[in-house]
Amino acid sequence: MSTTTSPSAASARLDELRTLVQRVWGYSELRPLQAEAMAAAVEGRDALVVLATGAGKSLCYQAPALLRSGLTVVLSPLISLMQDQIAGLVESGVDAAMLSSAQDGYEKSKVYEMLRGGDLKLLFVAPERFATPGFLGELVAFGLSTLVVDEAHCISHWGHDFRPEYRRIGELRRNHPSIPIQAFTATATPEVRADVVRQLGLREPVLLVGSFDRPNLGYRFLPRSDAAQQTLEVIRRHPREAGIVYCLRRADVDELARELACAGVRCQPYHAGLEAATRERNQDQFLAEDIEVIVATVAFGMGIDRPDVRFVVHAAMPKGVEQFAQETGRAGRDGLASECVMLYSGADFHGWRLLQERSHAEAAAAGVTIDPLEAERSLARLSEMYGFATSAVCRHKFLVQHFGQAWESCEPCGACDVCLGELEAHADSVRAAQMILSCVVRCEQRYGASHIADVLRGADTERVRTAGHAALSTFGLMRDQHPREIRHWIEQLVGLEHLRVAPGRYPTLSLTHSGVEVMKARHAITLYRLPVAPKAKRGASRGVASDLVFDAALFERLRALRRRLAAERGVPPYIVFGDRTLQELAAAKPLNVEGLRGIRGIGESKLRDFGAAFVAEIAAHAER
Ligand code: ADP
Ligand code: ZN
């Protein structure tokens, strides 16, 4: 049973923790809020820790668990992530185990043996196991001293991933009030946060909320012209590097995967329509670095912890800013510079809306009552995403503000297309906007974007002839512009909510109140030209240690060695060493095992197990 520790004893323990982190994990420093979270742990206090993906939540509970007497139980919803964490801990010389209903009797009995022997400091538990009657009592009997709730938003209806089993935690709190509970999540909305505290019954919790910005991600939004070609351009900026390409529909996944494979990309598809065995094989190939790229629907990624994903491409716009943040969040978990590219089009906006309307209609036909407010909210989220896509504010700033945090900097962020100056403002935005808006009015607000663009460029189409629109004063006003550029501007006007797209089958355009103001030149506006090829070659990033100069050929050699060692041990390569560790090795080129000390990510256990092999590889490279 844990009791609260005095402040001076706690500070001595924190020093002990730092030494432990250096010895076991090979990290010489703690990241922001890790020390605070660990302090709460050693003081035996309840805590809610909200940190962005990749910020280093697991260390916050793993390290204190090793120092604490008794057993730390980590409740976590995804078996694959638990397996990864355990594999990583075992490679670092730490005993950890898991209990889930997917295990056979033999595996379970081995874990129980360890528990009875008191050999285990860290036990990971899957939700359904946690909710089995009598299980809580067993944990307490095995000396449970702290409960860690990972992905704590799963306890909240407000979160995106509600797990009813998480509600059993309340029982533990009632029956064993002295056992501290520490909750971790990357989901940050205030409702979820408050709900987690309430549902878990946290008492005066230490609340730690980190920055939601992901400075190592570079964002770039491009109007979609040719998804395969544009995706290939991104892939070619990242030779031999891992990436995920997200599509809306399964058919799009299959087609794009085929096209990329024809272009020589080592990739596989992933979606719910594939057989489970195929899906699993493709995912394993990705984790084992046998392929570089996975083309997927959003079904892919929940259980994926590959930390060196260097790019995420959205071949179509996601249906909300939250989804965008979550999916792009799978890039660069190791903190190294990574690129996120979204291809979007007004067709995505319309396509999502049709899907939404259809699913609501189907639900209604099936007698399910849908909250009309919910339908409205999902439409609002879609509009917000579209506005984000077509607007030209710093992408980092927009995201941070979207999640309710202040953006302090006035400087360009240096890691998005807007701040890198890749978007070029149209020199005569006001006039272009006026032409488009008045064309919509002249067409009596009864036509969609493609017809409006046809009229503006003076096209001789069937519909123009039937409607007699060649006689309009706006006919041919934009004769000199590229049709794609006109469409791009119309989309920006929709994104800025100066134009409204009618719901239903005919997406006709009409002016909003602000649209009228813009048409009358009473409202400032900037429109952007179609982006040209990115100036910065790769995903630029802000303030991350990506400026390390290392021997790229040696880095590739070390990656190959890492892959071989991992295959021998039956673990994914990133469990052996992260990219950052290999980069530091390829920079420092140590020629003896002692020289590996101080390299980030090399603790005692890995030094012993892998040190000699890596030093030999570095020496062989030097002789070459
Ligand atoms: P989260 O769970 O918050 O998404 P992880 O716990 O998976 O993040 O950590 C992300 C990455 O950061 C991992 O590769 C981890 O090893 C690394 N990491 C965590 N803490 C530190 C630290 N203090 N110094 C260096 N690397 C760290
Ligand atoms: Zn920016």
XYZ file of C-alpha atoms and ligand atoms in Angstrom:
652
model
C 0.000 0.000 0.000
C 1.381 3.367 -0.857
C 1.518 6.307 1.484
C 2.351 9.879 0.729
C 6.085 10.645 0.875
C 7.662 13.744 2.437
C 8.945 16.402 0.006
C 12.658 15.941 0.757
C 12.443 12.177 0.475
C 10.556 12.689 -2.760
C 13.294 14.880 -4.199
C 15.945 12.296 -3.309
C 13.839 9.680 -5.082
C 13.591 11.904 -8.128
C 17.394 11.990 -8.303
C 17.383 8.236 -8.030
C 14.899 8.128 -10.891
C 17.115 10.213 -13.154
C 20.006 7.839 -12.542
C 17.736 4.901 -13.262
C 16.494 6.449 -16.510
C 20.082 6.963 -17.630
C 21.106 3.429 -16.711
C 18.099 1.537 -18.100
C 16.959 3.697 -21.014
C 20.113 5.657 -21.780
C 18.367 9.040 -21.644
C 20.467 11.740 -20.051
C 17.610 14.196 -19.662
C 13.926 14.148 -18.927
C 11.538 15.799 -21.320
C 9.127 18.600 -20.327
C 6.702 17.480 -17.601
C 8.240 14.018 -17.261
C 9.962 15.024 -14.033
C 6.716 16.533 -12.688
C 4.760 13.408 -13.569
C 7.376 11.215 -11.909
C 7.339 13.462 -8.829
C 3.587 12.937 -8.526
C 4.208 9.206 -8.815
C 6.850 9.039 -6.084
C 4.679 11.174 -3.808
C 1.904 8.658 -4.280
C -0.543 11.246 -5.584
C -3.328 10.874 -8.086
C -2.497 12.498 -11.390
C -3.863 13.290 -14.809
C -1.123 13.763 -17.383
C -2.048 15.068 -20.826
C 0.857 14.916 -23.251
C 0.916 14.913 -27.035
C 1.739 11.714 -28.899
C 5.453 11.064 -28.819
C 6.020 13.335 -25.828
C 7.109 10.369 -23.709
C 4.203 9.341 -21.514
C 5.305 5.758 -20.963
C 8.565 6.677 -19.263
C 6.532 8.721 -16.744
C 5.014 5.559 -15.294
C 7.559 2.897 -16.259
C 10.491 4.459 -14.413
C 8.696 5.088 -11.073
C 7.298 1.548 -11.206
C 10.828 0.128 -11.030
C 11.698 2.101 -7.895
C 8.416 1.674 -6.071
C 7.818 -1.284 -3.807
C 4.928 -3.443 -4.931
C 3.260 -3.924 -8.247
C 2.313 -1.243 -10.768
C -0.565 -2.231 -12.993
C -1.017 -0.469 -16.333
C -4.469 -0.638 -17.854
C -4.181 -0.153 -21.615
C -6.702 -0.736 -24.416
C -4.494 -2.059 -27.199
C -2.751 -5.390 -26.972
C -0.236 -4.601 -29.717
C 0.914 -1.465 -27.916
C 1.312 -3.391 -24.671
C 3.322 -6.064 -26.471
C 5.572 -3.357 -27.890
C 6.131 -1.770 -24.522
C 6.903 -5.108 -22.913
C 9.324 -6.068 -25.695
C 11.070 -2.707 -25.265
C 11.274 -3.141 -21.491
C 12.589 -6.679 -21.760
C 15.314 -5.545 -24.204
C 16.208 -2.886 -21.644
C 16.541 -5.562 -18.999
C 13.253 -4.930 -17.182
C 10.811 -7.713 -16.327
C 7.316 -6.820 -17.443
C 4.355 -8.941 -18.448
C 0.800 -8.736 -19.681
C -2.533 -10.339 -18.940
C -5.167 -10.371 -21.667
C -7.879 -12.741 -22.768
C -5.899 -13.433 -25.956
C -3.334 -15.478 -24.005
C -3.457 -19.231 -23.672
C -3.452 -21.042 -20.337
C 0.286 -21.657 -20.413
C 1.161 -18.008 -20.968
C -1.213 -16.952 -18.213
C 0.154 -19.424 -15.726
C 3.693 -18.159 -16.373
C 2.590 -14.607 -15.576
C 0.857 -15.770 -12.406
C 3.990 -17.598 -11.374
C 5.956 -14.352 -11.701
C 3.297 -12.511 -9.744
C 3.350 -15.057 -6.937
C 7.129 -14.921 -6.836
C 6.954 -11.134 -6.480
C 9.356 -10.801 -9.454
C 7.204 -8.421 -11.372
C 7.180 -4.648 -11.026
C 5.066 -3.859 -14.057
C 1.991 -5.695 -15.218
C 0.029 -4.590 -18.267
C -3.639 -5.523 -18.286
C -6.173 -5.448 -21.108
C -9.589 -3.921 -20.335
C -11.620 -7.120 -20.646
C -9.268 -8.891 -18.237
C -9.473 -5.987 -15.837
C -13.259 -6.220 -15.790
C -13.341 -9.957 -14.914
C -15.031 -10.466 -11.547
C -12.556 -11.021 -8.755
C -9.566 -9.814 -10.757
C -9.166 -6.566 -8.816
C -8.980 -8.524 -5.580
C -6.225 -10.694 -7.070
C -4.200 -7.655 -8.067
C -4.477 -6.244 -4.570
C -3.402 -9.575 -3.128
C -0.325 -9.493 -5.396
C 0.674 -6.175 -3.845
C -0.869 -3.638 -6.214
C 0.601 -0.290 -5.207
C -0.371 2.003 -8.097
C -2.828 1.819 -10.953
C -1.804 3.517 -14.188
C -4.620 4.212 -16.638
C -3.186 4.610 -20.119
C -5.342 6.165 -22.855
C -7.525 7.396 -20.010
C -9.970 9.124 -22.382
C -11.354 5.610 -22.960
C -13.322 6.024 -19.722
C -15.240 8.975 -21.138
C -18.253 8.949 -23.410
C -16.943 12.231 -24.737
C -13.743 10.641 -25.968
C -13.465 8.997 -29.365
C -12.823 5.528 -28.020
C -15.142 4.705 -25.114
C -14.403 1.424 -23.271
C -17.093 0.407 -20.783
C -14.624 -1.856 -18.943
C -12.715 1.217 -17.846
C -15.663 2.051 -15.610
C -14.598 -0.801 -13.311
C -11.785 1.378 -12.055
C -14.315 3.192 -9.875
C -14.726 -0.051 -7.934
C -11.025 -0.176 -7.155
C -11.154 3.383 -5.937
C -14.119 2.651 -3.631
C -12.770 -0.582 -2.182
C -9.111 0.400 -1.958
C -9.048 4.180 -1.666
C -5.386 4.362 -0.657
C -4.066 3.034 -3.991
C -3.102 6.025 -6.147
C -4.418 6.253 -9.708
C -2.447 7.976 -12.429
C -4.131 8.673 -15.733
C -2.432 9.413 -19.060
C -3.910 10.554 -22.344
C -3.129 12.599 -25.428
C -6.762 13.630 -25.819
C -7.128 17.035 -24.464
C -10.554 18.559 -24.791
C -11.709 20.088 -21.492
C -14.882 17.943 -21.384
C -12.871 14.750 -21.663
C -10.382 15.935 -19.092
C -13.078 16.789 -16.543
C -14.915 13.563 -17.249
C -11.785 11.457 -16.734
C -11.177 13.055 -13.332
C -14.801 12.496 -12.322
C -15.152 8.940 -13.624
C -11.888 7.776 -12.105
C -12.730 9.505 -8.854
C -9.310 11.189 -8.755
C -8.591 13.038 -5.512
C -6.821 16.396 -5.761
C -4.983 15.087 -8.801
C -1.776 16.644 -10.012
C -2.863 17.997 -13.405
C -0.117 18.226 -16.006
C -0.950 19.407 -19.505
C 1.820 19.707 -22.064
C 1.884 21.619 -25.302
C -0.176 20.019 -28.051
C 2.116 21.313 -30.731
C 4.157 18.722 -32.603
C 7.140 20.850 -33.589
C 8.851 18.069 -35.518
C 5.961 17.710 -37.970
C 6.015 19.814 -41.132
C 2.555 20.382 -42.624
C 1.724 20.952 -46.251
C -1.724 21.149 -47.904
C -2.085 20.760 -51.655
C -5.153 20.899 -53.868
C -5.431 17.428 -55.354
C -4.775 17.166 -59.059
C -3.330 13.658 -59.450
C -3.242 11.767 -56.157
C -0.823 9.057 -57.317
C 1.617 11.530 -58.817
C 1.462 13.894 -55.856
C 1.895 11.022 -53.400
C 4.884 9.776 -55.374
C 6.490 13.184 -55.103
C 6.279 12.950 -51.322
C 7.576 9.383 -51.273
C 10.546 10.353 -53.447
C 11.520 12.984 -50.903
C 11.880 10.120 -48.401
C 13.898 7.329 -49.956
C 14.016 4.171 -47.783
C 11.871 5.866 -45.154
C 8.575 4.727 -43.678
C 5.264 6.389 -44.514
C 1.502 5.963 -44.292
C -0.871 7.029 -47.069
C -4.486 7.455 -45.993
C -7.425 7.163 -48.416
C -11.151 7.577 -47.783
C -12.426 4.382 -49.379
C -11.179 0.822 -49.682
C -11.338 1.004 -53.470
C -9.102 4.081 -53.405
C -6.641 2.192 -51.209
C -6.421 -0.721 -53.638
C -6.036 1.516 -56.658
C -3.449 3.828 -55.170
C -1.443 0.927 -53.729
C -1.380 -0.639 -57.192
C -0.246 2.566 -58.847
C 2.486 3.168 -56.296
C 3.692 -0.419 -56.587
C 3.895 0.002 -60.385
C 6.073 3.038 -59.807
C 8.437 0.872 -57.773
C 7.342 1.768 -54.242
C 7.541 -1.093 -51.767
C 4.022 -0.843 -50.352
C 0.968 -2.840 -49.274
C -2.704 -1.991 -48.801
C -4.533 -2.145 -45.476
C -8.285 -1.899 -44.950
C -11.171 -3.729 -43.313
C -12.149 -5.404 -46.591
C -8.985 -7.511 -46.688
C -8.819 -10.880 -45.021
C -7.544 -10.723 -41.471
C -4.471 -12.785 -42.346
C -3.561 -10.515 -45.257
C -4.063 -7.446 -43.143
C -1.884 -8.811 -40.405
C 0.832 -9.848 -42.847
C 0.903 -6.400 -44.446
C 1.070 -4.705 -41.081
C 3.862 -7.018 -39.926
C 5.829 -6.292 -43.093
C 5.534 -2.611 -42.349
C 6.637 -3.037 -38.743
C 9.555 -5.267 -39.744
C 10.714 -2.698 -42.341
C 10.156 -5.167 -45.198
C 8.074 -2.514 -46.912
C 8.305 1.225 -46.584
C 4.789 2.395 -47.291
C 1.363 1.289 -46.187
C -1.680 2.569 -48.093
C -4.678 2.426 -45.793
C -8.057 3.581 -44.666
C -8.214 5.117 -41.219
C -8.653 1.567 -39.894
C -4.871 1.455 -39.920
C -2.870 3.021 -37.185
C -4.715 2.426 -33.936
C -2.255 -0.173 -32.733
C 0.758 1.068 -34.631
C 3.646 2.318 -32.636
C 6.335 2.396 -35.302
C 8.155 5.506 -34.130
C 10.092 6.287 -37.314
C 7.162 7.013 -39.634
C 8.721 9.874 -41.616
C 5.681 10.941 -43.603
C 1.890 10.732 -43.604
C 0.000 11.559 -46.789
C -3.729 12.178 -46.743
C -4.817 11.416 -50.294
C -8.139 13.001 -49.325
C -9.299 15.366 -46.634
C -10.196 13.783 -43.259
C -13.640 14.539 -41.872
C -12.505 16.716 -39.018
C -9.566 18.553 -37.517
C -9.369 16.044 -34.656
C -9.028 13.165 -37.107
C -6.426 15.104 -39.043
C -4.393 15.664 -35.884
C -4.722 12.060 -34.810
C -3.750 10.575 -38.154
C -0.855 12.936 -38.844
C 0.150 12.336 -35.221
C 1.369 8.891 -36.232
C 4.318 10.527 -37.966
C 7.515 11.285 -36.087
C 6.755 9.746 -32.719
C 10.505 9.554 -32.174
C 10.717 13.336 -32.322
C 12.643 13.486 -35.591
C 11.539 15.730 -38.447
C 8.628 14.245 -40.404
C 6.344 15.483 -43.137
C 2.540 15.552 -43.281
C 0.971 16.261 -46.654
C -2.743 16.562 -47.228
C -4.276 16.504 -50.707
C -7.742 17.984 -50.683
C -10.497 18.987 -53.015
C -14.002 20.358 -52.803
C -15.093 16.898 -53.896
C -13.904 15.523 -50.530
C -16.020 18.043 -48.686
C -19.031 17.139 -50.747
C -18.253 13.407 -50.619
C -18.069 13.361 -46.827
C -21.259 15.314 -46.575
C -23.095 12.877 -48.824
C -21.778 9.976 -46.737
C -22.991 11.697 -43.608
C -26.414 12.453 -45.018
C -26.736 8.905 -46.250
C -25.766 7.317 -42.954
C -28.183 9.576 -41.100
C -30.949 8.740 -43.558
C -30.206 5.034 -43.165
C -30.247 5.325 -39.401
C -33.556 7.180 -39.568
C -35.031 4.522 -41.871
C -33.913 1.847 -39.413
C -35.811 3.668 -36.703
C -32.713 4.938 -34.912
C -33.250 8.441 -33.644
C -30.339 10.692 -34.390
C -29.729 13.763 -32.405
C -30.242 16.531 -34.981
C -27.625 18.474 -33.076
C -25.121 15.703 -33.702
C -25.776 15.850 -37.448
C -25.234 19.569 -37.292
C -22.069 19.169 -35.264
C -20.538 16.684 -37.662
C -21.274 19.042 -40.512
C -19.675 21.879 -38.579
C -16.572 19.747 -37.990
C -16.401 19.023 -41.706
C -16.716 22.715 -42.585
C -14.043 23.531 -40.071
C -11.683 20.998 -41.637
C -12.396 22.350 -45.089
C -11.796 25.878 -43.852
C -8.492 24.708 -42.369
C -7.524 23.095 -45.670
C -8.271 26.119 -47.791
C -7.141 28.861 -45.441
C -3.648 30.202 -45.175
C -2.890 30.553 -41.479
C 0.107 28.807 -39.964
C -0.863 25.129 -39.654
C 0.829 24.713 -36.280
C -0.893 27.798 -34.922
C -4.292 26.676 -36.170
C -3.962 23.224 -34.598
C -2.700 24.468 -31.251
C -5.498 27.028 -31.054
C -8.031 24.460 -32.158
C -7.150 22.415 -29.088
C -7.620 25.428 -26.878
C -4.040 26.490 -26.273
C -2.515 29.885 -26.874
C 0.012 30.322 -29.669
C 2.552 32.784 -28.357
C 4.928 33.193 -31.259
C 4.609 35.924 -33.885
C 7.433 34.454 -35.940
C 6.798 32.174 -38.920
C 6.899 28.598 -37.572
C 9.328 27.381 -40.207
C 7.530 24.056 -40.529
C 4.435 24.587 -42.630
C 3.724 25.561 -46.203
C 2.255 28.893 -45.123
C 5.247 29.987 -43.042
C 7.729 28.619 -45.570
C 6.195 30.930 -48.150
C 5.117 28.096 -50.411
C 1.722 29.721 -50.882
C 1.690 32.665 -53.190
C -1.012 35.261 -52.687
C -2.922 36.333 -55.781
C -1.870 39.920 -56.432
C -5.442 40.897 -57.253
C -7.376 38.780 -54.774
C -10.184 41.258 -54.245
C -11.047 41.498 -57.904
C -10.809 37.748 -58.454
C -13.136 37.139 -55.509
C -15.563 39.764 -56.808
C -15.630 38.165 -60.251
C -16.399 34.741 -58.829
C -19.022 35.954 -56.364
C -20.817 38.089 -58.904
C -20.755 35.240 -61.396
C -22.523 33.090 -58.782
C -25.126 35.850 -58.379
C -25.560 36.262 -62.156
C -26.142 32.532 -62.425
C -28.927 33.028 -59.868
C -27.145 30.911 -57.240
C -28.416 27.785 -58.947
C -25.176 26.202 -60.228
C -22.199 24.340 -58.835
C -18.503 25.158 -58.894
C -17.629 23.551 -62.212
C -20.280 25.492 -64.136
C -19.279 28.769 -62.463
C -15.667 28.087 -63.456
C -16.794 27.304 -67.027
C -18.657 30.607 -67.296
C -15.718 32.567 -65.895
C -13.243 31.040 -68.298
C -15.629 31.543 -71.211
C -16.065 27.865 -72.041
C -18.439 26.758 -74.748
C -20.169 23.887 -72.945
C -23.570 22.342 -73.485
C -24.797 23.750 -70.191
C -23.486 27.249 -70.901
C -25.361 27.199 -74.199
C -28.626 25.865 -72.757
C -28.590 28.400 -69.936
C -27.608 31.195 -72.281
C -24.809 32.095 -69.904
C -22.479 33.271 -72.663
C -24.504 36.468 -72.548
C -23.659 37.150 -68.902
C -21.356 40.077 -68.113
C -19.103 37.699 -66.157
C -18.685 35.309 -69.100
C -15.011 34.924 -69.968
C -13.821 37.367 -67.297
C -11.120 34.913 -66.225
C -10.171 33.739 -69.683
C -6.458 34.081 -68.867
C -6.537 31.899 -65.770
C -5.980 28.163 -65.615
C -9.299 26.345 -64.968
C -7.756 24.530 -62.016
C -6.747 27.818 -60.509
C -10.314 29.164 -60.785
C -11.602 26.049 -59.032
C -8.959 26.511 -56.377
C -10.194 30.055 -55.675
C -13.824 28.951 -55.547
C -12.828 26.343 -52.975
C -11.049 28.944 -50.927
C -14.198 31.090 -50.947
C -16.175 28.081 -49.676
C -13.521 27.383 -47.047
C -13.657 30.992 -45.903
C -17.475 30.685 -45.772
C -18.107 33.426 -48.296
C -19.813 30.818 -50.457
C -22.155 28.140 -49.204
C -22.571 24.729 -50.847
C -26.150 23.455 -50.803
C -26.692 20.100 -49.105
C -28.098 17.188 -51.087
C -27.426 15.941 -54.575
C -26.904 19.292 -56.260
C -24.063 21.179 -54.626
C -25.119 24.591 -55.878
C -23.264 27.664 -54.712
C -24.805 30.683 -53.018
C -23.432 33.729 -51.229
C -23.318 34.046 -47.462
C -23.652 37.380 -45.718
C -19.876 37.816 -45.666
C -19.777 36.797 -49.337
C -21.987 39.776 -50.135
C -19.619 41.995 -48.160
C -16.630 40.700 -50.122
C -18.458 41.234 -53.412
C -19.084 44.826 -52.421
C -15.395 45.164 -51.465
C -16.347 45.919 -47.863
C -14.363 42.951 -46.558
C -10.651 42.262 -47.091
C -9.653 38.973 -48.687
C -6.544 37.123 -49.819
C -6.730 34.249 -52.272
C -3.789 31.980 -53.011
C -2.465 30.653 -56.269
C -2.045 26.955 -56.877
C 1.070 25.893 -54.972
C 4.182 25.150 -56.944
C 6.585 22.353 -55.931
C 7.734 22.738 -52.322
C 10.854 24.845 -51.910
C 12.030 23.036 -48.812
C 13.009 19.585 -49.985
C 11.787 17.682 -46.976
C 9.450 18.110 -44.066
C 11.043 21.025 -42.323
C 10.604 21.111 -38.590
C 10.884 23.538 -35.783
C 13.465 23.491 -33.035
C 14.157 19.781 -33.081
C 17.587 18.280 -32.965
C 17.456 17.297 -36.619
C 20.558 19.327 -37.369
C 22.789 16.427 -36.338
C 25.381 15.815 -39.038
C 25.879 12.093 -39.533
C 27.273 9.659 -42.070
C 24.210 8.685 -44.112
C 25.812 5.555 -45.597
C 26.783 4.340 -42.138
C 23.265 5.114 -40.888
C 21.842 2.806 -43.582
C 24.322 0.088 -42.629
C 23.343 0.368 -38.991
C 19.673 0.198 -39.957
C 20.349 -3.040 -41.817
C 22.158 -4.440 -38.780
C 19.272 -3.363 -36.542
C 16.868 -5.174 -38.854
C 18.926 -8.387 -38.702
C 19.249 -8.324 -34.923
C 15.536 -7.628 -34.545
C 14.601 -10.499 -36.858
C 16.785 -12.878 -34.843
C 14.986 -11.846 -31.681
C 11.526 -11.737 -33.207
C 10.903 -8.088 -32.326
C 10.333 -5.047 -34.542
C 13.555 -3.163 -35.394
C 12.588 -0.061 -33.409
C 12.660 -2.139 -30.227
C 16.404 -2.616 -30.734
C 17.293 1.052 -31.247
C 15.450 4.154 -32.450
C 16.558 6.179 -35.484
C 17.928 8.903 -33.249
C 20.261 6.424 -31.575
C 21.505 5.197 -34.972
C 22.013 8.776 -36.130
C 24.065 9.587 -33.047
C 26.103 6.445 -33.682
C 26.603 7.405 -37.335
C 27.822 10.815 -36.150
C 30.078 9.817 -33.243
C 31.310 6.560 -34.859
C 32.558 5.043 -31.607
C 35.068 2.241 -32.164
C 34.808 0.592 -28.766
C 31.912 -0.400 -26.539
C 32.793 2.180 -23.888
C 32.270 4.859 -26.521
C 28.599 3.882 -26.695
C 27.896 5.246 -23.241
C 26.193 8.584 -23.416
C 24.593 7.856 -26.790
C 20.889 8.489 -26.368
C 18.823 5.337 -26.057
C 21.645 2.976 -25.080
C 21.098 1.734 -21.531
C 23.174 -0.910 -19.748
C 21.231 -3.875 -21.039
C 21.304 -2.869 -24.705
C 24.948 -1.895 -24.399
C 25.713 -5.445 -23.270
C 23.490 -7.129 -25.850
C 24.101 -5.045 -28.960
C 27.172 -2.925 -28.254
C 29.770 -5.229 -29.788
C 27.775 -5.835 -32.987
C 27.299 -2.120 -33.623
C 30.892 -1.239 -32.868
C 32.030 -3.964 -35.277
C 29.750 -2.591 -37.988
C 31.089 0.929 -37.464
C 34.663 -0.386 -37.638
C 33.914 -2.323 -40.836
C 32.455 0.808 -42.370
C 35.526 2.845 -41.392
C 37.848 0.311 -43.081
C 35.861 0.254 -46.281
P 3.795 8.729 -25.981
O 3.326 7.513 -25.249
O 3.645 9.980 -25.187
O 3.231 8.849 -27.357
P 6.311 7.400 -25.905
O 6.287 7.082 -24.467
O 6.034 6.306 -26.867
O 5.354 8.618 -26.201
O 7.720 8.059 -26.228
C 8.014 8.558 -27.505
C 9.497 8.410 -27.806
O 10.275 9.293 -27.007
C 10.019 7.020 -27.529
O 10.839 6.657 -28.615
C 10.806 7.190 -26.250
O 11.816 6.246 -26.144
C 11.344 8.595 -26.382
N 11.620 9.247 -25.098
C 10.797 9.333 -24.037
N 11.362 10.030 -23.031
C 12.581 10.413 -23.474
C 13.665 11.179 -22.895
N 13.599 11.680 -21.657
N 14.762 11.374 -23.644
C 14.840 10.866 -24.897
N 13.881 10.143 -25.496
C 12.752 9.919 -24.798
Zn 3.596 27.807 -39.781
